[in-house]
Structure formats: structure tokens, C-alpha cells
Short mmCIF file of N, CA and C in Angstrom, two decimals:
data_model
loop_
_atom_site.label_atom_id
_atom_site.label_comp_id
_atom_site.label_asym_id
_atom_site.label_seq_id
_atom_site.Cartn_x
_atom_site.Cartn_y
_atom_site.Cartn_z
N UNK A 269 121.96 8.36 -85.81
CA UNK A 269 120.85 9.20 -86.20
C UNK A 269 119.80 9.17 -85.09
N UNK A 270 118.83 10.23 -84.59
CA UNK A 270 118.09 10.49 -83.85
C UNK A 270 116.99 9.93 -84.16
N UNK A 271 116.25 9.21 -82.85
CA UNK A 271 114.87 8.76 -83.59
C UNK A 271 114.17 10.03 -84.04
N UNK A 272 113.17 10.08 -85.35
CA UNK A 272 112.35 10.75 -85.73
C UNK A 272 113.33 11.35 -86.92
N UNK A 273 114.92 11.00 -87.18
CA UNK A 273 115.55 12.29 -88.11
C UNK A 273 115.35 11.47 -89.23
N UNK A 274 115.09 10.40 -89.52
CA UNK A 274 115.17 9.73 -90.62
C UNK A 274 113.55 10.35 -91.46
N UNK A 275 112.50 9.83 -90.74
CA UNK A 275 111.65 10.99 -90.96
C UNK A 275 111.39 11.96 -91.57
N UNK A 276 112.13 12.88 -90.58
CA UNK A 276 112.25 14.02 -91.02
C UNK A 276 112.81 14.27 -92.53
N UNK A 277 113.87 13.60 -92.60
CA UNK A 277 114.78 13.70 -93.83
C UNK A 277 114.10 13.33 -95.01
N UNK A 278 113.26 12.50 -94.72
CA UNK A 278 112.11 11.62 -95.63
C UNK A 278 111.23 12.95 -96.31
N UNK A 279 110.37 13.31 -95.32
CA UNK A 279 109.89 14.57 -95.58
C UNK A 279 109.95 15.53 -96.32
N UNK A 280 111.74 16.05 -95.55
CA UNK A 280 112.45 16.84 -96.66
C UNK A 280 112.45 16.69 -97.80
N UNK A 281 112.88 15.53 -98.06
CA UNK A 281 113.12 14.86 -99.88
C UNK A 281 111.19 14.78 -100.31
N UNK A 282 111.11 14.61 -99.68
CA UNK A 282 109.68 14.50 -100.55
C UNK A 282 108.84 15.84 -100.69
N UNK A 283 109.15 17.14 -99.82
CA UNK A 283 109.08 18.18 -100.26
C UNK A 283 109.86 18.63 -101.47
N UNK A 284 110.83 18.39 -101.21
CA UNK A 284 112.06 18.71 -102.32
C UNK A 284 111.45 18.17 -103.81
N UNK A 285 111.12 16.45 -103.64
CA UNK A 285 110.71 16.07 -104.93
C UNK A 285 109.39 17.06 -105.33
N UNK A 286 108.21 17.24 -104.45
CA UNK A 286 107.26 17.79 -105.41
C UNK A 286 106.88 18.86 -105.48
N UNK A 287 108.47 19.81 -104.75
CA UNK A 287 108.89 21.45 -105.21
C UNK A 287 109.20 21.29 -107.07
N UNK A 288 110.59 20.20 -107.26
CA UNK A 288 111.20 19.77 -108.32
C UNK A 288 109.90 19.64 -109.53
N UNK A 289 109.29 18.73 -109.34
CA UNK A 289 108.01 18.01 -109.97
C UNK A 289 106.93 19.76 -110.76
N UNK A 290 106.50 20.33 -109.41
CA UNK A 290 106.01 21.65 -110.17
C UNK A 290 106.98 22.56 -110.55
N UNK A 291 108.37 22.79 -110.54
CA UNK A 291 109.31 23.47 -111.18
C UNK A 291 109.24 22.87 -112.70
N UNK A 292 109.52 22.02 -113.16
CA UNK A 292 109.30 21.01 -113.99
C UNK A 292 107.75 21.34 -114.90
N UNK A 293 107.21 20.90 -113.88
CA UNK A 293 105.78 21.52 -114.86
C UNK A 293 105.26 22.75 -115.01
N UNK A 294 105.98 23.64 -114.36
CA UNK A 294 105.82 25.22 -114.91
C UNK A 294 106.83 25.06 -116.18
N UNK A 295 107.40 24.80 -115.67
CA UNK A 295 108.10 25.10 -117.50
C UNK A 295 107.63 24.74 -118.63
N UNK A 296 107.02 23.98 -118.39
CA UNK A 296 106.72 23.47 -119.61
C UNK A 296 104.45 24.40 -120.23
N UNK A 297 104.57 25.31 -119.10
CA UNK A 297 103.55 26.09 -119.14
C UNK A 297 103.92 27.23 -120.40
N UNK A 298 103.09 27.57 -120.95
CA UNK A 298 103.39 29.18 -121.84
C UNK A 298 103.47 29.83 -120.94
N UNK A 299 104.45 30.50 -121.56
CA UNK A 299 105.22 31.92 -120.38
C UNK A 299 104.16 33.15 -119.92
N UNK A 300 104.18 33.62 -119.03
CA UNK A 300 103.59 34.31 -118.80
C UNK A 300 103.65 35.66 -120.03
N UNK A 301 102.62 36.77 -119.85
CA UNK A 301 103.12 37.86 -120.66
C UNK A 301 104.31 38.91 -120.35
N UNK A 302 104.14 38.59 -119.07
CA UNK A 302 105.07 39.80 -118.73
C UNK A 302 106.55 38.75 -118.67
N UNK A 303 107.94 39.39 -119.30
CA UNK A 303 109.39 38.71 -119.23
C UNK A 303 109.49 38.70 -118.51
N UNK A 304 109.64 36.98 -117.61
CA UNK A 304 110.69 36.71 -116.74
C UNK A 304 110.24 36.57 -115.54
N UNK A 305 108.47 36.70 -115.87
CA UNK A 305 107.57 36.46 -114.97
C UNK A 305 106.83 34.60 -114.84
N UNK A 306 106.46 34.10 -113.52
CA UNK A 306 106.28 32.76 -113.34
C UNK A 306 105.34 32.84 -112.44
N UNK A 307 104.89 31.88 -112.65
CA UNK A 307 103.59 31.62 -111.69
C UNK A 307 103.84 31.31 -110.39
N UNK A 308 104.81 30.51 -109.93
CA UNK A 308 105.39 30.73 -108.73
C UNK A 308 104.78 28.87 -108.15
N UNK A 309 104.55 27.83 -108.83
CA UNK A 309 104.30 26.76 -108.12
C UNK A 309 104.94 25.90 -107.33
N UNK A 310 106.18 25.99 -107.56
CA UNK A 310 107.53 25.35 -106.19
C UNK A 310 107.09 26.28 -104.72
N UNK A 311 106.95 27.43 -105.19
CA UNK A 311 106.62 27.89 -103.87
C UNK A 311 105.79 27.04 -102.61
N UNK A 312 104.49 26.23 -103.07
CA UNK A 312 103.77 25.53 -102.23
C UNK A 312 104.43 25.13 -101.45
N UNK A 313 105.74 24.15 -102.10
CA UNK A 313 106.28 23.27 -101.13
C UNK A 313 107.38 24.10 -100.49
N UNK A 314 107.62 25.22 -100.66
CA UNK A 314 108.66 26.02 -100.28
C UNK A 314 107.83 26.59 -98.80
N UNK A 315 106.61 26.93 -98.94
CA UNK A 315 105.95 27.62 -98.09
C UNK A 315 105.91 26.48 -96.60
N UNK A 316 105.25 25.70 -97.43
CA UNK A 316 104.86 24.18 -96.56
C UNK A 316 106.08 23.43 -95.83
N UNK A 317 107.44 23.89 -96.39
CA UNK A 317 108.00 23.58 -96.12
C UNK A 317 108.81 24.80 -94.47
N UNK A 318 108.60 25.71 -94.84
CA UNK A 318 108.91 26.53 -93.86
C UNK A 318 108.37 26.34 -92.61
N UNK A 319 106.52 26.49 -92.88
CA UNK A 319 105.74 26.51 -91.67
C UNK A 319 105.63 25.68 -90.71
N UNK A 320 105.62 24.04 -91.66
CA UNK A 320 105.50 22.84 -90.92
C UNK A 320 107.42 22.51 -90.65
N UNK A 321 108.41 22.47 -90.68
CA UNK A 321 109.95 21.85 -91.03
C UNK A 321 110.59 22.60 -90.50
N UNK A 322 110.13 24.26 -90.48
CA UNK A 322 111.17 24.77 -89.54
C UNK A 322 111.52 25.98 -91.12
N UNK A 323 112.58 26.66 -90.90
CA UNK A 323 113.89 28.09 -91.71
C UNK A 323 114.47 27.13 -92.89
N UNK A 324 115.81 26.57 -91.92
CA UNK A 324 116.56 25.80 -93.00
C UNK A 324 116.18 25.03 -93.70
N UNK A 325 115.07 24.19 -93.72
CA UNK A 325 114.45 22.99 -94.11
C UNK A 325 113.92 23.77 -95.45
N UNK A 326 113.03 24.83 -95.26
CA UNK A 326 112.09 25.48 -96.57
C UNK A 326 113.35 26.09 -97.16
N UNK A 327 114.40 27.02 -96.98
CA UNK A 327 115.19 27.75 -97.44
C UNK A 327 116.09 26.48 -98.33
N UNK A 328 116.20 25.24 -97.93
CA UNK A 328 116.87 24.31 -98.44
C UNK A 328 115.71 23.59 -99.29
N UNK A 329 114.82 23.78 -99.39
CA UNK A 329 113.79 22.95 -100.29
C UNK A 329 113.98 23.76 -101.94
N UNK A 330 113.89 25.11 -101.17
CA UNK A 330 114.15 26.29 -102.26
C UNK A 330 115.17 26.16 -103.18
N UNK A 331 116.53 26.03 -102.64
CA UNK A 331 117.75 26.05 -103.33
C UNK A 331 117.90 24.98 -103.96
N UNK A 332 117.65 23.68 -103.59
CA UNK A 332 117.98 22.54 -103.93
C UNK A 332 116.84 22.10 -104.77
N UNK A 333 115.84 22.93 -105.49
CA UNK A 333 115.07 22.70 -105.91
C UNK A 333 115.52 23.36 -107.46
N UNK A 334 116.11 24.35 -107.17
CA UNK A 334 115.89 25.46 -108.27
C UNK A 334 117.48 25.25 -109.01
N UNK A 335 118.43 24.41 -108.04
CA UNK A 335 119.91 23.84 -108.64
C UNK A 335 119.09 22.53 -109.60
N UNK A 336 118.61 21.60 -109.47
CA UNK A 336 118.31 20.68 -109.47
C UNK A 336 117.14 20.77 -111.04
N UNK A 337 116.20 21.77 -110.65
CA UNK A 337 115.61 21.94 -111.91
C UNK A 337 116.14 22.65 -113.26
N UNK A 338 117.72 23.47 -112.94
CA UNK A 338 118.44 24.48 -113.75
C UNK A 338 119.03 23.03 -114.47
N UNK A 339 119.70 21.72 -113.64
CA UNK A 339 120.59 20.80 -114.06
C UNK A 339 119.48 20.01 -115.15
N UNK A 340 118.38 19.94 -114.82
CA UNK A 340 117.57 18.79 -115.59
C UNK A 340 117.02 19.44 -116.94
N UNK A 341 116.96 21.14 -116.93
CA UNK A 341 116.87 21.94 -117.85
C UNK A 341 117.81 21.95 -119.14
N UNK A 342 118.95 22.00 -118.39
CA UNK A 342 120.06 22.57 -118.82
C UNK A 342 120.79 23.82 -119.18
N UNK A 343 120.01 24.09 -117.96
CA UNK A 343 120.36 25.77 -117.91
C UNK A 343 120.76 26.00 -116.38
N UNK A 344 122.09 25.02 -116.60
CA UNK A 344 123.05 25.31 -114.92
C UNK A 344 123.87 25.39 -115.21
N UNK A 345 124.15 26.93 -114.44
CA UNK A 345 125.10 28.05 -114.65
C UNK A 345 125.22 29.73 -115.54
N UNK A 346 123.82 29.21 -116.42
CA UNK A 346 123.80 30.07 -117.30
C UNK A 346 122.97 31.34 -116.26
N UNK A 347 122.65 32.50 -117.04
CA UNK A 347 121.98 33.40 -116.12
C UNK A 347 120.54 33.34 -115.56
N UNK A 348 119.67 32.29 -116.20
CA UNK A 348 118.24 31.96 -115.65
C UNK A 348 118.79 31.49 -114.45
N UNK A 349 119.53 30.60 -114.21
CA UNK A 349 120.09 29.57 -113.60
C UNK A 349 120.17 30.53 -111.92
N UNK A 350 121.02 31.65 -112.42
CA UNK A 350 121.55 32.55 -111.44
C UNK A 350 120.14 33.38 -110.86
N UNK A 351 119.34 33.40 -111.77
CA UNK A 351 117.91 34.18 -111.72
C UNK A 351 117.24 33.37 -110.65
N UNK A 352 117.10 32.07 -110.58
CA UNK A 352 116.01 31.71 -110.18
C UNK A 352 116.86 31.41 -109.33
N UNK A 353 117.94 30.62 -108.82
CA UNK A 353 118.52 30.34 -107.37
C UNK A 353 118.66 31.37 -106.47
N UNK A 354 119.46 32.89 -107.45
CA UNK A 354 119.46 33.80 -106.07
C UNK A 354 118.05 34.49 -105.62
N UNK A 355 116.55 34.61 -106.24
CA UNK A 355 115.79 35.02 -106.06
C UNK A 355 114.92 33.71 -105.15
N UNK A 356 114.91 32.41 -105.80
CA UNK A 356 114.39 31.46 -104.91
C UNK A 356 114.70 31.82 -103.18
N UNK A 357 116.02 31.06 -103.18
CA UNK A 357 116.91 31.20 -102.24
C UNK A 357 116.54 32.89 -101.29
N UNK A 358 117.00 33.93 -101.80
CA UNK A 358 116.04 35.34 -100.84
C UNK A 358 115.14 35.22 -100.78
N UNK A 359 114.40 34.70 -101.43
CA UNK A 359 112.57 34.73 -101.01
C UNK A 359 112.54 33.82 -100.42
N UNK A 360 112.85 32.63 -100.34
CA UNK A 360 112.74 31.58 -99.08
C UNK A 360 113.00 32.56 -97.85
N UNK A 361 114.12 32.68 -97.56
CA UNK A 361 114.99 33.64 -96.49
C UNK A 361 113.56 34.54 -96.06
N UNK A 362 113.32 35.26 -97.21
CA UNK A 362 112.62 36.39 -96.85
C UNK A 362 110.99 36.08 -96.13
N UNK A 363 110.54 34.52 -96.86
CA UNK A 363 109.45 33.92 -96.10
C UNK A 363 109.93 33.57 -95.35
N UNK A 364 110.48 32.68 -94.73
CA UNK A 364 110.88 32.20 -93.28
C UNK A 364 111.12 33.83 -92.70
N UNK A 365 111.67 34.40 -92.28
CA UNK A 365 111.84 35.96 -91.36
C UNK A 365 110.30 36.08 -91.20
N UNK A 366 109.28 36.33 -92.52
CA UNK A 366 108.46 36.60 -92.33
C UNK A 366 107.52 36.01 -91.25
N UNK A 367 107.88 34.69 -91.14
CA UNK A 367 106.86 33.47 -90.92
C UNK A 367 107.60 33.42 -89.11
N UNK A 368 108.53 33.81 -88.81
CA UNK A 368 108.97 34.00 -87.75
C UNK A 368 108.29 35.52 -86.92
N UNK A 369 108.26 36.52 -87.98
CA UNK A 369 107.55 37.70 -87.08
C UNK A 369 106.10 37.58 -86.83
N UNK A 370 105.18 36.65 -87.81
CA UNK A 370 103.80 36.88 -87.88
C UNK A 370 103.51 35.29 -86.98
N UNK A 371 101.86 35.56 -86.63
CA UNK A 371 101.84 34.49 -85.81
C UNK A 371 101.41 33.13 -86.92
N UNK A 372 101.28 32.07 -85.87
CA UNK A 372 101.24 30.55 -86.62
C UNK A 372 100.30 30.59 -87.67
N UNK A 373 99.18 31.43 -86.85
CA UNK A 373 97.86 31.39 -87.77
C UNK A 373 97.63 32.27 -88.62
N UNK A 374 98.27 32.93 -88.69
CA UNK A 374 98.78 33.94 -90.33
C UNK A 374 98.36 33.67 -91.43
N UNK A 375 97.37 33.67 -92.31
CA UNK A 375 97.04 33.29 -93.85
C UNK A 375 98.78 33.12 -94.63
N UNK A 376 98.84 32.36 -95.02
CA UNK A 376 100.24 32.48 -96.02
C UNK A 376 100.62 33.07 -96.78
N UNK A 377 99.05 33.84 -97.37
CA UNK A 377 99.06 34.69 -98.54
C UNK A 377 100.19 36.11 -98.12
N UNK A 378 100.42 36.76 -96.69
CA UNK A 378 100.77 37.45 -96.75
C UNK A 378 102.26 37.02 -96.84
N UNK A 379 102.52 36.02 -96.83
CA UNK A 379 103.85 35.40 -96.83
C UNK A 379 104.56 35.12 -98.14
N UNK A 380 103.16 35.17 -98.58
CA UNK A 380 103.68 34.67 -100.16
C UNK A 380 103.97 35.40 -100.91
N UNK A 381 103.25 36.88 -100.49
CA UNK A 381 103.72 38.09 -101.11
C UNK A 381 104.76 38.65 -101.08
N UNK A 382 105.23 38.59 -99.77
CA UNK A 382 106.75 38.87 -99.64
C UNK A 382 107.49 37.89 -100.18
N UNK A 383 107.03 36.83 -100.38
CA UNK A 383 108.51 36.18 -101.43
C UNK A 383 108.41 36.58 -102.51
N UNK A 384 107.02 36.86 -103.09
CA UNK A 384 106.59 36.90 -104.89
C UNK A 384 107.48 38.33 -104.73
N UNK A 385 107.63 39.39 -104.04
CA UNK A 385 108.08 40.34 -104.28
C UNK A 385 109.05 40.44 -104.38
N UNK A 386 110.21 39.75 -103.18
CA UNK A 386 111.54 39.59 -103.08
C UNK A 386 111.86 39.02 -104.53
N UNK A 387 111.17 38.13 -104.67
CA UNK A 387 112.25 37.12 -105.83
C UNK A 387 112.25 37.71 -107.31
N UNK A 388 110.69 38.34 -107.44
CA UNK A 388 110.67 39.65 -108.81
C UNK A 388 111.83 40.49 -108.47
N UNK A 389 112.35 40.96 -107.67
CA UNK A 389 112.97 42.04 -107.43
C UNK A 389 114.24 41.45 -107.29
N UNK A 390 115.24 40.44 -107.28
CA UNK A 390 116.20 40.04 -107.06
C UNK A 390 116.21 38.99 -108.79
N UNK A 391 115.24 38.92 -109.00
CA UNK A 391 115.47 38.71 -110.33
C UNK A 391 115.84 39.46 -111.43
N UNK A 392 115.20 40.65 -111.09
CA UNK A 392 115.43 42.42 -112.07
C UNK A 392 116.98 42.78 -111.52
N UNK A 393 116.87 42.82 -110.61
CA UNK A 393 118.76 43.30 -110.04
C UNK A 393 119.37 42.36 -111.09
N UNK A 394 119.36 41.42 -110.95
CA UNK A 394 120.56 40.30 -111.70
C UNK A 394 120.29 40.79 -112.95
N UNK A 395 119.19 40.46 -113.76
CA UNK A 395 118.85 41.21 -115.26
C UNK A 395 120.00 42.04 -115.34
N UNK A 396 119.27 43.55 -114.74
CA UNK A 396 119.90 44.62 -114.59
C UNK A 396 121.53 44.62 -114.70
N UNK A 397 122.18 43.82 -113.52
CA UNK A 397 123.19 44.04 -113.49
C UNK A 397 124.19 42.87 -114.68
N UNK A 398 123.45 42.07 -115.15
CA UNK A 398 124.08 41.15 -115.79
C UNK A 398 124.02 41.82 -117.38
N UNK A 399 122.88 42.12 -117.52
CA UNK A 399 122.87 43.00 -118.78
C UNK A 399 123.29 44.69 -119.25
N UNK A 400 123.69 44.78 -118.16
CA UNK A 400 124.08 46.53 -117.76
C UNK A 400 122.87 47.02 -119.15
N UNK A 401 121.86 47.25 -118.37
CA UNK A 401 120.55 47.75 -119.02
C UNK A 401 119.38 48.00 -118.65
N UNK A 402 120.08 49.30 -117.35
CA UNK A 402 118.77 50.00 -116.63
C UNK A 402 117.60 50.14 -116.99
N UNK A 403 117.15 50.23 -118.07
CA UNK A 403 115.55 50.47 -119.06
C UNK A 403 114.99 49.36 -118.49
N UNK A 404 115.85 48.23 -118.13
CA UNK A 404 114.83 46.95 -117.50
C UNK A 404 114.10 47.19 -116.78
N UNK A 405 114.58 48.27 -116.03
CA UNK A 405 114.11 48.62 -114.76
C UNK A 405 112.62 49.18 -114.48
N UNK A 406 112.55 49.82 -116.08
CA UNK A 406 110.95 50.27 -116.35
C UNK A 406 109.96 49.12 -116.34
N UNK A 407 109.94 47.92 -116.38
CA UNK A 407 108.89 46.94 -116.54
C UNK A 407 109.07 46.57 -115.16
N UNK A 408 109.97 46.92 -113.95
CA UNK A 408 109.54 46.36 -112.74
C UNK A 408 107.54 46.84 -112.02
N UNK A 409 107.27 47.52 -112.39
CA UNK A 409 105.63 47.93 -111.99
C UNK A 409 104.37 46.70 -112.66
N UNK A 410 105.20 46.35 -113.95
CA UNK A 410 104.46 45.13 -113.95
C UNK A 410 104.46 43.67 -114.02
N UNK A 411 106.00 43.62 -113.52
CA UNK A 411 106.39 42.52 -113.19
C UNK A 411 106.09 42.94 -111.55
N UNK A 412 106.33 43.26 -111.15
CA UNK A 412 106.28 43.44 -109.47
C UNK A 412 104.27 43.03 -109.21
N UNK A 413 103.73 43.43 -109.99
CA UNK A 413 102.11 43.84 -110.07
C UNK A 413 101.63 41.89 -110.08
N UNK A 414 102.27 41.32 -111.14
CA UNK A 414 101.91 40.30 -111.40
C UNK A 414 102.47 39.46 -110.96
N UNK A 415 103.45 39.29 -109.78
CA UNK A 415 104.33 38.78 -108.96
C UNK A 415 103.44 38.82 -107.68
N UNK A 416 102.49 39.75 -107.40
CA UNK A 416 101.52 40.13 -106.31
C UNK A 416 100.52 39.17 -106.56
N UNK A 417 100.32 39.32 -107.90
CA UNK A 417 98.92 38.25 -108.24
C UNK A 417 98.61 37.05 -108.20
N UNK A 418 100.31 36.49 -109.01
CA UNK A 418 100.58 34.87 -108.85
C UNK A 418 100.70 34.53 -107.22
N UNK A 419 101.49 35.23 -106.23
CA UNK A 419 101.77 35.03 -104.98
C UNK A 419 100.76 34.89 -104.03
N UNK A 420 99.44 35.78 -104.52
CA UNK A 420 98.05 35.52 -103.88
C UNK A 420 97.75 34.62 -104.18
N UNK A 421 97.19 34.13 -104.92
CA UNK A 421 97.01 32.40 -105.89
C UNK A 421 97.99 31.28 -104.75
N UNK A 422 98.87 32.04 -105.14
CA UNK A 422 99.78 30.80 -104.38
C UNK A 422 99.71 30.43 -102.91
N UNK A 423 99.70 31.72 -102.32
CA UNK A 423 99.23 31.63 -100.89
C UNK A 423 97.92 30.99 -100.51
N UNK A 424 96.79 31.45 -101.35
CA UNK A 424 95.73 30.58 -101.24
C UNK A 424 95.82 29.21 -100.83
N UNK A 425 96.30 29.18 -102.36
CA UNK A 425 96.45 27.38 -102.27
C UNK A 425 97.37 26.83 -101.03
N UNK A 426 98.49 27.24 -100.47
CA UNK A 426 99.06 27.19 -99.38
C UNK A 426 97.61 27.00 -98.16
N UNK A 427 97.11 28.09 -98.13
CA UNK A 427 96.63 28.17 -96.45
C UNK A 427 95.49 26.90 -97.18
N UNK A 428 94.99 26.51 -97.67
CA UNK A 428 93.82 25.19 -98.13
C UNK A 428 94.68 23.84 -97.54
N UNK A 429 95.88 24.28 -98.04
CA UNK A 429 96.86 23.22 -97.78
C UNK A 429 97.32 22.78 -96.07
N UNK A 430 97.49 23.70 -95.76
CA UNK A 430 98.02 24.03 -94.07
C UNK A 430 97.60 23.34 -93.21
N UNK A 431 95.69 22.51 -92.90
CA UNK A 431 95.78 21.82 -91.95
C UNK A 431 96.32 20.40 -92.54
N UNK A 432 95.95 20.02 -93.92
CA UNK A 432 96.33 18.56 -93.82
C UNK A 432 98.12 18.49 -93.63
N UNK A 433 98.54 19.02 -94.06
CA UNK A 433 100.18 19.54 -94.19
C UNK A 433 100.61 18.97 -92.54
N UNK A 434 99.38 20.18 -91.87
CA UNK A 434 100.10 19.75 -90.27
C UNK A 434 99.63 18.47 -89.80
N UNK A 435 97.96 18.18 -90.30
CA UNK A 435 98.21 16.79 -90.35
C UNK A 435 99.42 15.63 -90.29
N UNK A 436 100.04 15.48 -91.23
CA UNK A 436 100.38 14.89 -91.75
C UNK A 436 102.06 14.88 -90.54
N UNK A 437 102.32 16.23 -90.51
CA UNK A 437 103.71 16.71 -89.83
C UNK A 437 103.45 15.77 -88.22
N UNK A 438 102.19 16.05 -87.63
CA UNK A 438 101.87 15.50 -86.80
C UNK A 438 101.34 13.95 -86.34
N UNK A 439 101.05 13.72 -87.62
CA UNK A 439 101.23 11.77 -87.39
C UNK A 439 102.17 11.20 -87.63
N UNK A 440 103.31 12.04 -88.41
CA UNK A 440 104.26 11.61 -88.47
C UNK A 440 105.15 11.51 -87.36
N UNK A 441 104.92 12.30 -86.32
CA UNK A 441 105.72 12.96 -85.12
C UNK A 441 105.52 11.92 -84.07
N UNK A 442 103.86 11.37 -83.96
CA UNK A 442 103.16 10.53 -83.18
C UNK A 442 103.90 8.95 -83.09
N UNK A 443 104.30 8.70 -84.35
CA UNK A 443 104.57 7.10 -84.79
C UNK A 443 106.39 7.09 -84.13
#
């Protein structure tokens, strides 16, 4: 192993745990009003995990977050299951691309929007196609609307987050 990968790996898992940790405690939140809509709090560490760790690192915080919280649920395999991994998972994807075209110093919020959007929208496809029941398709304006709203929120809290984050990326790097 490389000096610094152990570290790193450390990191990882401990993003991972307190992606898991607020997956976990959204659920146990009252649902939003709109079906199938979430506040979006794994994202933090999904975000944090991109900017400071690198693509694969956040895209893998994502997946292994959202397998992991379906198993402790008990809803792995079923179609939430499929909901939230393939929409996690593209919206990671879709933040990292993002976070690669825009510069370092980018507010996150705009980053966050493009995932809140991707993952509403890859969540309605699966609906859609799992339920063969296009009419779903009519509540995408306010699921998409309130997917904008939570994702601002979320980004917020992201960019508040961002210097200690790099803080932290960077004393770790030092030792």
C-alpha cells in the first residue's frame, strides 16, 4: 500500500459512514409532500466527497451508501432500492462531470442542482417504467420544482462546509 492510501481509504469510509448515518436519518423524517420526494442529506457527503477525493471516490460514496442503507432498511432489491441506487449513482456521475467543467471555486449549489435534478428524473423513469404508468409523468413539475429546492439547501450547506472539508483533506495530506 502507498504511503498516504491508508488515509485516504480512512476518509473514504468515514465519508461513506456519515453519507449512511444521514441516509438513515432521513428516513426516519416525515416524507416529504410531494411522492418520492427527499430532502437529499447523503448528498453532503456525496458532494464533499467529490470535490475534496476526486470522481470515483464521491460516485462510490454514493452507491455504497444507498446499497448499504436499502440492506439495513430492508428494502434491497425491491424497487425503492432500484430508485435510489440508479438515481444516487447518475447524480453522483452527473456531479462529478459537473465539478470537472466548473472551476474549484464554484458554489456547490450549482452542483447540487444538477444532481437534485438528475436523480428526480431517473427516479420518475424507473417509476414510470417499472409501473408502466405514464400519468406519473404529470407530477414531474413538482417533483422536479422541489428537487431544486432541497438541492439549494443542500448545496448551501455544502459550500459552509468546503473550507473546513479542505481543511481537513489537507492536514491530512501534510502528516
Amino acid at each position: 500500500m502507498k504511503p498516504g492510501e491508508l488515509k485516504r481509504q480512512v476518509q473514504l469510509a468515514m465519508l461513506t459512514a456519515v453519507a449512511l448515518v444521514l441516509h438513515i436519518i432521513e428516513s426516519l423524517l416525515p416524507p416529504l409532500p410531494v411522492l418520492g420526494a427527499k430532502i437529499g442529506l447523503a448528498n453532503v457527503s456525496t458532494l464533499i466527497s467529490l470535490r475534496h477525493m476526486g470522481f470515483w471516490s464521491g460516485v462510490t460514496v454514493s452507491a455504497v451508501r444507498s446499497i448499504l442503507g436499502s440492506m439495513i432498511s430492508g428494502k434491497f432489491w425491491g424497487l425503492g432500492f432500484w430508485m435510489s441506487f440508479v438515481g444516487a449513482t447518475i447524480s453522483a456521475v452527473a456531479m462529478g462531470i459537473s465539478l470537472c467543467l466548473f472551476s474549484q471555486d464554484t458554489s456547490l449549489v450549482w452542483t447540487s442542482v444538477i444532481g437534485g435534478v438528475v436523480h428526480a428524473s431517473c427516479q420518475l423513469i424507473i417509476a414510470v417504467a417499472a409501473m408502466r404508468q405514464p400519468a406519473l409523468f404529470a407530477g414531474a413539475p413538482l417533483l422536479l420544482g422541489l428537487s431544486i429546492v432541497t438541492a439549494v439547501s443542500i448545496g448551501i450547506v455544502c459550500d459552509n462546509l468546503d473550507a473546513p472539508a479542505k481543511r481537513l483533506m489537507q492536514a491530512n495530506k501534510r502528516r
